[in-house]
Structures are given as structure tokens and as C-alpha cells.
GROMACS .gro file of C-alpha atoms in nm:
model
  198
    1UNK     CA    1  18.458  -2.779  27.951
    2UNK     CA    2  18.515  -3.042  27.708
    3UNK     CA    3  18.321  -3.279  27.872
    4UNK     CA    4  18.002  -3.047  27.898
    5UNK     CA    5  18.060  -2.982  27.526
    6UNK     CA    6  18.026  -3.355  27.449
    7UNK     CA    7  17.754  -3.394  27.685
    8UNK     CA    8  17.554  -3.122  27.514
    9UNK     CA    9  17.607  -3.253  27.154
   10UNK     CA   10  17.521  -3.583  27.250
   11UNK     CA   11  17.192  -3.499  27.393
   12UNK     CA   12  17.153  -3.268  27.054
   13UNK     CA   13  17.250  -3.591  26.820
   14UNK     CA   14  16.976  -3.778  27.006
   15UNK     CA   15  16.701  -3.515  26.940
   16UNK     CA   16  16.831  -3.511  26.564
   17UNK     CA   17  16.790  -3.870  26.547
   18UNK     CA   18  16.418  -3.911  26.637
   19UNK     CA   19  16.376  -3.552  26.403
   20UNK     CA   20  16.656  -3.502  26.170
   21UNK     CA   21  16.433  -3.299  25.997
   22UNK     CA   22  16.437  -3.033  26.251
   23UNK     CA   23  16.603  -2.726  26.132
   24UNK     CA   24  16.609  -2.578  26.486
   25UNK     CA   25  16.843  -2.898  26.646
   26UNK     CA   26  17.112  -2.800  26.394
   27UNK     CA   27  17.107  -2.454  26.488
   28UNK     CA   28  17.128  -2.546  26.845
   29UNK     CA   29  17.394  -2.776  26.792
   30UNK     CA   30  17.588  -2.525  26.586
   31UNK     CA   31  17.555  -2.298  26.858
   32UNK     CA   32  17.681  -2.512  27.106
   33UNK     CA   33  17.979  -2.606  26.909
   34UNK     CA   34  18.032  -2.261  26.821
   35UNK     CA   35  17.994  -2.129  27.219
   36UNK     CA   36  18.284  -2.401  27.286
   37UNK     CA   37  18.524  -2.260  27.055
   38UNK     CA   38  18.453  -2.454  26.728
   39UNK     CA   39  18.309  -2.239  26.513
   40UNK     CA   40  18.468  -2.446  26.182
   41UNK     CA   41  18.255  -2.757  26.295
   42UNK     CA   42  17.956  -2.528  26.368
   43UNK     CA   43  17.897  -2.411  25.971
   44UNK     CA   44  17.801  -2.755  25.876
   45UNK     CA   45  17.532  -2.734  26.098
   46UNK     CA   46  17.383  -2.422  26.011
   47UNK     CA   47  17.368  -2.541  25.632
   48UNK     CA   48  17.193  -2.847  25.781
   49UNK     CA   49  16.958  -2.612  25.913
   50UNK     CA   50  16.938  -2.374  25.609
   51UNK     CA   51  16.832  -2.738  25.389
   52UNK     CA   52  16.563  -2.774  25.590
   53UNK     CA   53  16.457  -2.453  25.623
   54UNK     CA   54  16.604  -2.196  25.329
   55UNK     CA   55  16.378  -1.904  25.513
   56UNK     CA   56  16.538  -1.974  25.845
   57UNK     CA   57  16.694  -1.566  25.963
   58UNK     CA   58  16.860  -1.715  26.283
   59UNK     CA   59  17.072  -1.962  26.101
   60UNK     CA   60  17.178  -1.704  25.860
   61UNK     CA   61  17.303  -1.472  26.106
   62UNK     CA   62  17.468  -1.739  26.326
   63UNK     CA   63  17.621  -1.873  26.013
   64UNK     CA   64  17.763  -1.515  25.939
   65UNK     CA   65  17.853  -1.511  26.339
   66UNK     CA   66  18.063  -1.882  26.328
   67UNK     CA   67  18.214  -1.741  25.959
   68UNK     CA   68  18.397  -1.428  26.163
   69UNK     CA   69  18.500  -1.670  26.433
   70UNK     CA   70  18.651  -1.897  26.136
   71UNK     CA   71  18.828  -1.610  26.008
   72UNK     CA   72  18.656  -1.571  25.729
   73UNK     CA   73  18.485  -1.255  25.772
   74UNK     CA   74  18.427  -1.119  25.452
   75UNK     CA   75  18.191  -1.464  25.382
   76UNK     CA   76  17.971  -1.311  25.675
   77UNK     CA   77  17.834  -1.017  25.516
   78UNK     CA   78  17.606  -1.254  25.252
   79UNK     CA   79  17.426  -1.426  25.557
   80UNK     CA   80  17.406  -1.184  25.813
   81UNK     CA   81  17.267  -0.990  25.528
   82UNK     CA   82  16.985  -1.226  25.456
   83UNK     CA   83  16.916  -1.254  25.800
   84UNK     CA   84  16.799  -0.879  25.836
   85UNK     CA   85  16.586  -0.894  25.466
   86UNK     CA   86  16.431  -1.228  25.607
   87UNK     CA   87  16.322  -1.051  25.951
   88UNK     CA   88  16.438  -0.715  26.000
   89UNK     CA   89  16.186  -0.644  26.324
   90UNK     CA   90  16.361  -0.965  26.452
   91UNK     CA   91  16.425  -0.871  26.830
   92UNK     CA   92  16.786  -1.012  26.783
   93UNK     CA   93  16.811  -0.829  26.480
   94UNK     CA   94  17.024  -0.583  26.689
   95UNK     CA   95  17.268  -0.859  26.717
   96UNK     CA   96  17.301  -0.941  26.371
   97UNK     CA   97  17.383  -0.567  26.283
   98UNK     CA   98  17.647  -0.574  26.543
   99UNK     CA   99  17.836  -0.863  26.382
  100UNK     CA  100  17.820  -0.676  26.047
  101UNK     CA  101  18.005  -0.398  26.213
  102UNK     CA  102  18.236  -0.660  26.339
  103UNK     CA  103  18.287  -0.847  26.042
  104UNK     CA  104  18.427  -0.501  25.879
  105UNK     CA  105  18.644  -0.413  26.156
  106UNK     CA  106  18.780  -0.800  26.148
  107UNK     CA  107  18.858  -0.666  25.752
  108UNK     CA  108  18.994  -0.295  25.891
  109UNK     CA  109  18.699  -0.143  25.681
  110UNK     CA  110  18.641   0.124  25.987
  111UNK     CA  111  18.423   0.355  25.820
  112UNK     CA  112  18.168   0.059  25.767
  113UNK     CA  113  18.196  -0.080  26.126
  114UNK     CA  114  18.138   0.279  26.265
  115UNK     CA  115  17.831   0.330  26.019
  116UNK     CA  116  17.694   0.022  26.146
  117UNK     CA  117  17.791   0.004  26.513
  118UNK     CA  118  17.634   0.331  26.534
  119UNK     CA  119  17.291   0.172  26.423
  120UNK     CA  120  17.367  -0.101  26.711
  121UNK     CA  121  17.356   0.200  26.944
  122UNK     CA  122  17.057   0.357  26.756
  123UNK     CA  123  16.852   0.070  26.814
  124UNK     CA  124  17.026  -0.059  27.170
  125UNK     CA  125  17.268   0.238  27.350
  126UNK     CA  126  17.327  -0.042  27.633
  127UNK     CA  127  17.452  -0.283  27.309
  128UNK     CA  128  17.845  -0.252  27.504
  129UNK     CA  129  18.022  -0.482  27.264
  130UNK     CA  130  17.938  -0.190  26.962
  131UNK     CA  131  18.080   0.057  27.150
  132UNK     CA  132  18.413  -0.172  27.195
  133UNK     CA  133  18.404  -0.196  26.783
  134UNK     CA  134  18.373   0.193  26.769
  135UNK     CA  135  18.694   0.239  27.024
  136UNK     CA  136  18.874   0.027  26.808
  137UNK     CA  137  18.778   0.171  26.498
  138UNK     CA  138  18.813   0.472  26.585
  139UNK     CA  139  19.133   0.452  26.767
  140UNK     CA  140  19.241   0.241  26.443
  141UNK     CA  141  19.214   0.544  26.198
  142UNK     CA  142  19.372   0.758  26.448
  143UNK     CA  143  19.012   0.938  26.533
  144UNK     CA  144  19.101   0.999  26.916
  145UNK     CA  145  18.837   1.182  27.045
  146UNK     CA  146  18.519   1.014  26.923
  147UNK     CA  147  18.754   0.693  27.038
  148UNK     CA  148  18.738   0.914  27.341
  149UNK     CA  149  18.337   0.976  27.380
  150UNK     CA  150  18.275   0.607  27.312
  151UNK     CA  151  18.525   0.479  27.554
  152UNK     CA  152  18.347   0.661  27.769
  153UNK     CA  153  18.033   0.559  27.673
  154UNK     CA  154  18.162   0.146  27.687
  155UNK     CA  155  18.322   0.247  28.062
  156UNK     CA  156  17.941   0.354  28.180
  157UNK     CA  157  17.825   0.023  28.123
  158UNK     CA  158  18.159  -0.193  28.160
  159UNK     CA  159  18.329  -0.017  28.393
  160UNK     CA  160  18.588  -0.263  28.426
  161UNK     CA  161  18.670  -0.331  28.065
  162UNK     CA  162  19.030  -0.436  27.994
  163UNK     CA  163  19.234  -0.536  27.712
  164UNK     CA  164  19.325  -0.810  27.874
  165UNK     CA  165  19.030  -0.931  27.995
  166UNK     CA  166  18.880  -0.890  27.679
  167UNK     CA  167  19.146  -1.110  27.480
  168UNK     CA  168  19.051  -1.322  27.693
  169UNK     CA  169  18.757  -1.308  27.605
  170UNK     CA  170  18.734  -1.346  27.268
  171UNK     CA  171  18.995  -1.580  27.215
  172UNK     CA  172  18.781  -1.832  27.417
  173UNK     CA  173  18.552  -1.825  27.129
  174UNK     CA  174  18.801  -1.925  26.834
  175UNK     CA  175  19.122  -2.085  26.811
  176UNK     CA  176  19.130  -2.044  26.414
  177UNK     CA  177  19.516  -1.844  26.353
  178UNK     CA  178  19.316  -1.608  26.103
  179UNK     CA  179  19.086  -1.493  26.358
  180UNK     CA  180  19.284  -1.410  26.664
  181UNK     CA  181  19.528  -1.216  26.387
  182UNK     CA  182  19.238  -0.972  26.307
  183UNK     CA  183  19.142  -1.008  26.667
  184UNK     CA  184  19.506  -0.905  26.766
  185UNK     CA  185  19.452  -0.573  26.547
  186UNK     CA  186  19.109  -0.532  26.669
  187UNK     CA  187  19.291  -0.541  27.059
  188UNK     CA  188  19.561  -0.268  26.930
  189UNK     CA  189  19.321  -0.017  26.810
  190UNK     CA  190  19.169  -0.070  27.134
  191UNK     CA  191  19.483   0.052  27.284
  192UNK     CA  192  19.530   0.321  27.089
  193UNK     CA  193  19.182   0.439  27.114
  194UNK     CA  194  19.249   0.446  27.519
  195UNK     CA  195  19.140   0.114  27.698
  196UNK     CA  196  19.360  -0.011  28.002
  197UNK     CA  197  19.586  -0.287  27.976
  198UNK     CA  198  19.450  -0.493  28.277
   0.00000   0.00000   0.00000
């Protein structure tokens, strides 16, 4: 895995160096660095991009993205927020509101990641990962049965959603202490809102 990361930067740096000036290349590269689990070296790279380009939507909300993953979620709403003024009808744009609910349930502000994991599933009902917030949130602030209906909901679609696998799961994305903490709580309100161990 490392090796494929340092094959896919390199052929990144290359395309930088015959057009550094292409806002695009840092987003890609911050993407890849961020999809290996180095989300701290990725937010360099979206500013890159966000120099070239200050109107660029998709660098905001991958910026916002790689903040949560550097456990600094509360930094995320700013970007993720320009993102969605920039280019609200963006086809991703369901994405984007998805990681504001996540950001707030990284904080434990569950009202705020129900409000807007339920607009995930307004836009996108087969969106699973917003029904995994809502478990948690739910199952967080002790509100077992709508934990309940979306657990069921999240089983339709991932029928063989675990805790465990899930850890997993997200832990391959960030090794940063601050994250897995609020990803830890995240993973017990999942338990308490229902989901299997393994």
C-alpha cells in the first residue's frame, strides 16, 4: 500500500511539474494522500489548489473532508460550507452535506448531524454512511427507536454492517489520536443505538 501511494504521488509531482499551475493536480494529489491515510499532508494541497483557484467547491469540501480526518472537525464546517454556496446543484454536493453531519457528530453536536444527515437522505435515501451517523446519533442521546428505524434503514442497504468492520474501516483513513477518539465515541453510540459487534 505504501508503495502504490508513492507511485501515485510521483506520477502526480510529475504532472505538477510541467503545470504547477493546475489547481486540479493538487486536489488529486490531496486526495490520494488523504485515501492513504494522510489526511495532515493532504491540507497543504488543497490550499495549493484553493491559490490557484479561490472559486474551486471540490477543494473546499475535500479540505473540510481531510480537516475531520485530522481531527479537527470543527475547522470543517467553514469549507464544506463554501463548497455548497460555491455550487449547491453540485452532483457531489450530497457528499459534502454528509460530512457536515459528520463533522458535528465527530463534535457530539447530535441534533445538527441528525438535521443534516436527514437532508443526505432527502436528497440520496441509498446515501448508507448518513444513516450510520443517524444510528449513532441517535443511539448517542439515548433516542432508541428512531436509532431503531434507521438501523433498519442502514441494514437494507448494508446488510452486513458491523462495528467491527466498520472501525476498520474508518481507522484506515486516519491515524491522527484526535480522530479515532471521536471515532471511538462515534463506534459506541453505534452500539448503543443497536449495530452488531462483528
Amino acid at each position: 500500500m505504501a508503495e502504490d501511494k508513492e507511485i501515485a504521488t510521483d506520477l502526480i509531482d510529475r504532472a505538477l511539474a510541467k503545470s504547477s499551475s493546475n489547481a486540479l493536480a493538487y486536489v488529486v494529489k490531496g486526495d490520494t494522500l488523504r485515501v492513504f491515510g494522510r489526511p495532515e499532508e493532504a491540507l497543504p494541497e488543497y490550499d495549493a489548489a484553493l491559490e490557484i483557484n479561490p472559486n474551486f467547491p471540490i477543494a473546499y469540501a475535500q479540505k473540510g473532508l481531510a480537516l475531520i480526518l485530522s481531527g479537527r472537525a470543527r475547522e470543517a464546517f467553514s469549507p464544506l460550507q463554501l463548497a455548497l454556496r460555491l455550487s449547491p446543484k453540485d452532483p457531489i454536493a450530497v457528499s459534502w452535506y454528509y460530512n457536515l453531519c459528520h463533522a458535528h457528530l465527530h463534535l457530539q453536536e447530535y441534533e445538527e448531524a441528525t438535521k443534516d444527515c436527514r437532508r443526505v437522505i432527502n436528497i440520496n435515501n441509498a446515501f448508507w454512511y448518513a444513516y450510520v451517523d443517524l444510528v449513532s446519533a441517535y443511539g448517542a442521546s439515548g433516542q432508541l427507536e428512531p436509532a431503531r428505524q434507521s438501523l433498519t434503514e442502514l441494514n437494507k442497504i448494508r446488510p452486513d454492517f458491523t462495528i467491527q468492520w466498520f472501525r476498520e474501516f474508518g481507522y484506515g483513513y486516519s491515524s491522527n489520536p484526535q480522530f479515532r477518539r471521536e471515532f471511538d465515541e462515534i463506534l459506541d453510540g453505534l452500539r448503543k443505538g443497536g449495530v452488531r459487534e462483528q
